[in-house]
PDB file of N, CA and C in Angstrom:
ATOM      1  N   MET A   1      81.558 113.058  80.654  1.00 56.00           N
ATOM      2  CA  MET A   1      82.145 112.257  81.714  1.00 56.00           C
ATOM      3  C   MET A   1      81.247 111.052  81.971  1.00 56.00           C
ATOM      4  N   THR A   2      81.863 109.874  82.175  1.00 65.00           N
ATOM      5  CA  THR A   2      81.082 108.667  82.418  1.00 65.00           C
ATOM      6  C   THR A   2      80.822 108.485  83.899  1.00 65.00           C
ATOM      7  N   GLN A   3      79.700 107.860  84.173  1.00 63.00           N
ATOM      8  CA  GLN A   3      79.319 107.617  85.557  1.00 63.00           C
ATOM      9  C   GLN A   3      79.868 106.267  86.011  1.00 63.00           C
ATOM     10  N   SER A   4      80.408 106.211  87.210  1.00 67.00           N
ATOM     11  CA  SER A   4      80.962 104.975  87.759  1.00 67.00           C
ATOM     12  C   SER A   4      79.860 104.152  88.408  1.00 67.00           C
ATOM     13  N   ASN A   5      79.908 102.851  88.181  1.00 74.00           N
ATOM     14  CA  ASN A   5      78.965 101.933  88.816  1.00 74.00           C
ATOM     15  C   ASN A   5      79.598 101.228  90.010  1.00 74.00           C
ATOM     16  N   GLY A   6      80.642 101.828  90.556  1.00 73.00           N
ATOM     17  CA  GLY A   6      81.311 101.218  91.701  1.00 73.00           C
ATOM     18  C   GLY A   6      81.909  99.879  91.340  1.00 73.00           C
ATOM     19  N   LEU A   7      81.617  98.878  92.123  1.00 70.00           N
ATOM     20  CA  LEU A   7      82.147  97.535  91.880  1.00 70.00           C
ATOM     21  C   LEU A   7      81.108  96.616  91.240  1.00 70.00           C
ATOM     22  N   LYS A   8      80.071  97.191  90.644  1.00 80.00           N
ATOM     23  CA  LYS A   8      78.960  96.422  90.083  1.00 80.00           C
ATOM     24  C   LYS A   8      79.422  95.310  89.150  1.00 80.00           C
ATOM     25  N   ASP A   9      80.305  95.574  88.230  1.00 80.00           N
ATOM     26  CA  ASP A   9      80.745  94.588  87.244  1.00 80.00           C
ATOM     27  C   ASP A   9      82.101  93.974  87.583  1.00 80.00           C
ATOM     28  N   THR A  10      82.507  94.051  88.840  1.00 80.00           N
ATOM     29  CA  THR A  10      83.801  93.533  89.270  1.00 80.00           C
ATOM     30  C   THR A  10      83.629  92.158  89.900  1.00 80.00           C
ATOM     31  N   ILE A  11      84.470  91.238  89.486  1.00 79.00           N
ATOM     32  CA  ILE A  11      84.466  89.901  90.067  1.00 79.00           C
ATOM     33  C   ILE A  11      85.561  89.853  91.126  1.00 79.00           C
ATOM     34  N   ALA A  12      85.223  89.393  92.300  1.00 78.00           N
ATOM     35  CA  ALA A  12      86.194  89.297  93.391  1.00 78.00           C
ATOM     36  C   ALA A  12      86.273  87.852  93.869  1.00 78.00           C
ATOM     37  N   CYS A  13      87.438  87.462  94.313  1.00 81.00           N
ATOM     38  CA  CYS A  13      87.617  86.114  94.842  1.00 81.00           C
ATOM     39  C   CYS A  13      88.709  86.141  95.907  1.00 81.00           C
ATOM     40  N   GLU A  14      88.763  85.082  96.680  1.00 82.00           N
ATOM     41  CA  GLU A  14      89.814  84.975  97.687  1.00 82.00           C
ATOM     42  C   GLU A  14      91.100  84.494  97.035  1.00 82.00           C
ATOM     43  N   THR A  15      92.225  84.963  97.559  1.00 85.00           N
ATOM     44  CA  THR A  15      93.525  84.570  97.028  1.00 85.00           C
ATOM     45  C   THR A  15      94.549  84.539  98.154  1.00 85.00           C
ATOM     46  N   ARG A  16      95.557  83.704  97.996  1.00 84.00           N
ATOM     47  CA  ARG A  16      96.666  83.673  98.955  1.00 84.00           C
ATOM     48  C   ARG A  16      97.792  84.582  98.503  1.00 84.00           C
ATOM     49  N   ILE A  17      97.695  85.111  97.285  1.00 89.00           N
ATOM     50  CA  ILE A  17      98.791  85.888  96.714  1.00 89.00           C
ATOM     51  C   ILE A  17      98.881  87.284  97.311  1.00 89.00           C
ATOM     52  N   SER A  18      97.759  87.957  97.470  1.00 88.00           N
ATOM     53  CA  SER A  18      97.810  89.325  97.993  1.00 88.00           C
ATOM     54  C   SER A  18      96.615  89.582  98.892  1.00 88.00           C
ATOM     55  N   GLN A  19      96.766  90.602  99.730  1.00 88.00           N
ATOM     56  CA  GLN A  19      95.661  91.018 100.587  1.00 88.00           C
ATOM     57  C   GLN A  19      95.860  92.463 101.007  1.00 88.00           C
ATOM     58  N   ILE A  20      94.755  93.099 101.332  1.00 87.00           N
ATOM     59  CA  ILE A  20      94.793  94.460 101.864  1.00 87.00           C
ATOM     60  C   ILE A  20      94.093  94.423 103.210  1.00 87.00           C
ATOM     61  N   ILE A  21      94.837  94.764 104.250  1.00 86.00           N
ATOM     62  CA  ILE A  21      94.288  94.838 105.602  1.00 86.00           C
ATOM     63  C   ILE A  21      94.662  96.195 106.163  1.00 86.00           C
ATOM     64  N   ASP A  22      93.653  96.943 106.602  1.00 90.00           N
ATOM     65  CA  ASP A  22      93.868  98.284 107.163  1.00 90.00           C
ATOM     66  C   ASP A  22      94.745  99.141 106.248  1.00 90.00           C
ATOM     67  N   ASP A  23      94.421  99.179 104.970  1.00 87.00           N
ATOM     68  CA  ASP A  23      95.141  99.986 103.974  1.00 87.00           C
ATOM     69  C   ASP A  23      96.590  99.551 103.763  1.00 87.00           C
ATOM     70  N   THR A  24      96.942  98.327 104.156  1.00 90.00           N
ATOM     71  CA  THR A  24      98.294  97.814 103.962  1.00 90.00           C
ATOM     72  C   THR A  24      98.249  96.656 102.973  1.00 90.00           C
ATOM     73  N   LEU A  25      98.991  96.792 101.872  1.00 89.00           N
ATOM     74  CA  LEU A  25      99.048  95.759 100.845  1.00 89.00           C
ATOM     75  C   LEU A  25     100.156  94.771 101.157  1.00 89.00           C
ATOM     76  N   SER A  26      99.836  93.487 101.048  1.00 91.00           N
ATOM     77  CA  SER A  26     100.817  92.426 101.273  1.00 91.00           C
ATOM     78  C   SER A  26     100.779  91.445 100.118  1.00 91.00           C
ATOM     79  N   TYR A  27     101.949  90.912  99.780  1.00 91.00           N
ATOM     80  CA  TYR A  27     102.069  89.799  98.841  1.00 91.00           C
ATOM     81  C   TYR A  27     102.503  88.588  99.648  1.00 91.00           C
ATOM     82  N   ALA A  28     101.700  87.538  99.627  1.00 90.00           N
ATOM     83  CA  ALA A  28     102.031  86.287 100.325  1.00 90.00           C
ATOM     84  C   ALA A  28     102.537  86.565 101.741  1.00 90.00           C
ATOM     85  N   VAL A  29     101.815  87.337 102.478  1.00 88.00           N
ATOM     86  CA  VAL A  29     102.048  87.771 103.867  1.00 88.00           C
ATOM     87  C   VAL A  29     103.242  88.698 104.059  1.00 88.00           C
ATOM     88  N   TYR A  30     103.920  89.098 102.999  1.00 94.00           N
ATOM     89  CA  TYR A  30     105.027  90.054 103.108  1.00 94.00           C
ATOM     90  C   TYR A  30     104.508  91.453 102.791  1.00 94.00           C
ATOM     91  N   ASN A  31     104.641  92.363 103.735  1.00 94.00           N
ATOM     92  CA  ASN A  31     104.213  93.743 103.562  1.00 94.00           C
ATOM     93  C   ASN A  31     105.003  94.390 102.423  1.00 94.00           C
ATOM     94  N   ILE A  32     104.300  95.033 101.511  1.00 94.00           N
ATOM     95  CA  ILE A  32     104.940  95.650 100.348  1.00 94.00           C
ATOM     96  C   ILE A  32     105.965  96.699 100.779  1.00 94.00           C
ATOM     97  N   SER A  33     105.643  97.474 101.794  1.00 95.00           N
ATOM     98  CA  SER A  33     106.583  98.495 102.274  1.00 95.00           C
ATOM     99  C   SER A  33     107.885  97.865 102.753  1.00 95.00           C
ATOM    100  N   GLU A  34     107.783  96.734 103.443  1.00 95.00           N
ATOM    101  CA  GLU A  34     108.985  96.052 103.925  1.00 95.00           C
ATOM    102  C   GLU A  34     109.802  95.489 102.766  1.00 95.00           C
ATOM    103  N   LEU A  35     109.127  94.969 101.746  1.00 96.00           N
ATOM    104  CA  LEU A  35     109.855  94.484 100.568  1.00 96.00           C
ATOM    105  C   LEU A  35     110.631  95.627  99.925  1.00 96.00           C
ATOM    106  N   MET A  36     109.997  96.801  99.846  1.00 95.00           N
ATOM    107  CA  MET A  36     110.666  97.964  99.259  1.00 95.00           C
ATOM    108  C   MET A  36     111.829  98.423 100.128  1.00 95.00           C
ATOM    109  N   GLU A  37     111.613  98.484 101.440  1.00 96.00           N
ATOM    110  CA  GLU A  37     112.671  98.922 102.359  1.00 96.00           C
ATOM    111  C   GLU A  37     113.882  97.987 102.312  1.00 96.00           C
ATOM    112  N   ASN A  38     113.622  96.704 102.078  1.00 95.00           N
ATOM    113  CA  ASN A  38     114.705  95.712 102.007  1.00 95.00           C
ATOM    114  C   ASN A  38     115.248  95.556 100.594  1.00 95.00           C
ATOM    115  N   ASN A  39     114.824  96.464  99.698  1.00 96.00           N
ATOM    116  CA  ASN A  39     115.296  96.468  98.304  1.00 96.00           C
ATOM    117  C   ASN A  39     115.111  95.125  97.609  1.00 96.00           C
ATOM    118  N   ALA A  40     113.951  94.505  97.821  1.00 96.00           N
ATOM    119  CA  ALA A  40     113.659  93.249  97.128  1.00 96.00           C
ATOM    120  C   ALA A  40     113.697  93.501  95.626  1.00 96.00           C
ATOM    121  N   SER A  41     114.384  92.644  94.916  1.00 97.00           N
ATOM    122  CA  SER A  41     114.503  92.799  93.466  1.00 97.00           C
ATOM    123  C   SER A  41     113.210  92.366  92.779  1.00 97.00           C
ATOM    124  N   PHE A  42     113.078  92.766  91.525  1.00 96.00           N
ATOM    125  CA  PHE A  42     111.939  92.351  90.707  1.00 96.00           C
ATOM    126  C   PHE A  42     111.847  90.826  90.693  1.00 96.00           C
ATOM    127  N   GLU A  43     112.984  90.163  90.498  1.00 98.00           N
ATOM    128  CA  GLU A  43     113.008  88.705  90.433  1.00 98.00           C
ATOM    129  C   GLU A  43     112.586  88.070  91.760  1.00 98.00           C
ATOM    130  N   GLU A  44     112.996  88.665  92.877  1.00 97.00           N
ATOM    131  CA  GLU A  44     112.590  88.139  94.183  1.00 97.00           C
ATOM    132  C   GLU A  44     111.081  88.246  94.373  1.00 97.00           C
ATOM    133  N   VAL A  45     110.511  89.361  93.952  1.00 96.00           N
ATOM    134  CA  VAL A  45     109.067  89.551  94.100  1.00 96.00           C
ATOM    135  C   VAL A  45     108.304  88.601  93.183  1.00 96.00           C
ATOM    136  N   ILE A  46     108.771  88.418  91.949  1.00 96.00           N
ATOM    137  CA  ILE A  46     108.123  87.463  91.049  1.00 96.00           C
ATOM    138  C   ILE A  46     108.198  86.053  91.630  1.00 96.00           C
ATOM    139  N   TYR A  47     109.358  85.678  92.157  1.00 97.00           N
ATOM    140  CA  TYR A  47     109.505  84.375  92.808  1.00 97.00           C
ATOM    141  C   TYR A  47     108.500  84.260  93.959  1.00 97.00           C
ATOM    142  N   LEU A  48     108.383  85.302  94.754  1.00 96.00           N
ATOM    143  CA  LEU A  48     107.439  85.326  95.870  1.00 96.00           C
ATOM    144  C   LEU A  48     106.010  85.105  95.387  1.00 96.00           C
ATOM    145  N   LEU A  49     105.611  85.802  94.334  1.00 95.00           N
ATOM    146  CA  LEU A  49     104.251  85.668  93.820  1.00 95.00           C
ATOM    147  C   LEU A  49     103.983  84.265  93.281  1.00 95.00           C
ATOM    148  N   TRP A  50     104.975  83.655  92.673  1.00 96.00           N
ATOM    149  CA  TRP A  50     104.803  82.315  92.103  1.00 96.00           C
ATOM    150  C   TRP A  50     104.894  81.207  93.142  1.00 96.00           C
ATOM    151  N   ASN A  51     105.700  81.413  94.199  1.00 96.00           N
ATOM    152  CA  ASN A  51     105.982  80.344  95.158  1.00 96.00           C
ATOM    153  C   ASN A  51     105.482  80.612  96.573  1.00 96.00           C
ATOM    154  N   LEU A  52     104.977  81.808  96.810  1.00 94.00           N
ATOM    155  CA  LEU A  52     104.418  82.216  98.104  1.00 94.00           C
ATOM    156  C   LEU A  52     105.443  82.248  99.236  1.00 94.00           C
ATOM    157  N   HIS A  53     106.710  82.346  98.883  1.00 96.00           N
ATOM    158  CA  HIS A  53     107.772  82.584  99.868  1.00 96.00           C
ATOM    159  C   HIS A  53     108.944  83.223  99.141  1.00 96.00           C
ATOM    160  N   LEU A  54     109.734  83.989  99.885  1.00 96.00           N
ATOM    161  CA  LEU A  54     110.919  84.600  99.291  1.00 96.00           C
ATOM    162  C   LEU A  54     111.975  83.527  99.045  1.00 96.00           C
ATOM    163  N   PRO A  55     112.751  83.688  97.985  1.00 98.00           N
ATOM    164  CA  PRO A  55     113.749  82.672  97.660  1.00 98.00           C
ATOM    165  C   PRO A  55     114.993  82.772  98.534  1.00 98.00           C
ATOM    166  N   THR A  56     115.642  81.635  98.712  1.00 98.00           N
ATOM    167  CA  THR A  56     116.986  81.640  99.283  1.00 98.00           C
ATOM    168  C   THR A  56     117.920  82.149  98.189  1.00 98.00           C
ATOM    169  N   GLN A  57     119.162  82.393  98.522  1.00 97.00           N
ATOM    170  CA  GLN A  57     120.121  82.854  97.511  1.00 97.00           C
ATOM    171  C   GLN A  57     120.284  81.821  96.391  1.00 97.00           C
ATOM    172  N   ILE A  58     120.310  80.550  96.758  1.00 98.00           N
ATOM    173  CA  ILE A  58     120.454  79.490  95.747  1.00 98.00           C
ATOM    174  C   ILE A  58     119.209  79.417  94.865  1.00 98.00           C
ATOM    175  N   GLU A  59     118.029  79.478  95.493  1.00 98.00           N
ATOM    176  CA  GLU A  59     116.783  79.457  94.714  1.00 98.00           C
ATOM    177  C   GLU A  59     116.721  80.644  93.764  1.00 98.00           C
ATOM    178  N   LEU A  60     117.131  81.815  94.251  1.00 98.00           N
ATOM    179  CA  LEU A  60     117.110  83.012  93.417  1.00 98.00           C
ATOM    180  C   LEU A  60     118.070  82.876  92.238  1.00 98.00           C
ATOM    181  N   LYS A  61     119.247  82.344  92.494  1.00 98.00           N
ATOM    182  CA  LYS A  61     120.229  82.159  91.421  1.00 98.00           C
ATOM    183  C   LYS A  61     119.677  81.239  90.336  1.00 98.00           C
ATOM    184  N   HIS A  62     119.096  80.114  90.723  1.00 98.00           N
ATOM    185  CA  HIS A  62     118.517  79.183  89.751  1.00 98.00           C
ATOM    186  C   HIS A  62     117.339  79.819  89.016  1.00 98.00           C
ATOM    187  N   PHE A  63     116.527  80.552  89.748  1.00 97.00           N
ATOM    188  CA  PHE A  63     115.357  81.209  89.160  1.00 97.00           C
ATOM    189  C   PHE A  63     115.781  82.215  88.097  1.00 97.00           C
ATOM    190  N   VAL A  64     116.744  83.060  88.430  1.00 97.00           N
ATOM    191  CA  VAL A  64     117.228  84.078  87.485  1.00 97.00           C
ATOM    192  C   VAL A  64     117.854  83.409  86.264  1.00 97.00           C
ATOM    193  N   ASN A  65     118.611  82.349  86.469  1.00 98.00           N
ATOM    194  CA  ASN A  65     119.209  81.625  85.337  1.00 98.00           C
ATOM    195  C   ASN A  65     118.143  81.022  84.433  1.00 98.00           C
ATOM    196  N   ASP A  66     117.048  80.548  85.023  1.00 96.00           N
ATOM    197  CA  ASP A  66     115.967  79.949  84.242  1.00 96.00           C
ATOM    198  C   ASP A  66     115.160  80.984  83.467  1.00 96.00           C
ATOM    199  N   LEU A  67     115.181  82.223  83.947  1.00 91.00           N
ATOM    200  CA  LEU A  67     114.448  83.273  83.227  1.00 91.00           C
ATOM    201  C   LEU A  67     115.110  83.524  81.891  1.00 91.00           C
TER     202      LEU A  67
END
């Protein structure tokens, strides 16, 4: 069994894409649990990660067509 060095060789940086506060994961200020409860699609979440906001229906339609 290998011994863990914790975060010794891990590089960390600040990001606007995701954060963990009090054991709650968020993408661009949207709580992951809420995205799941609202049945956010894969495409909506990818749009969110790329644009830092959820798409409108028109934005989503264009985004999916461009994929």
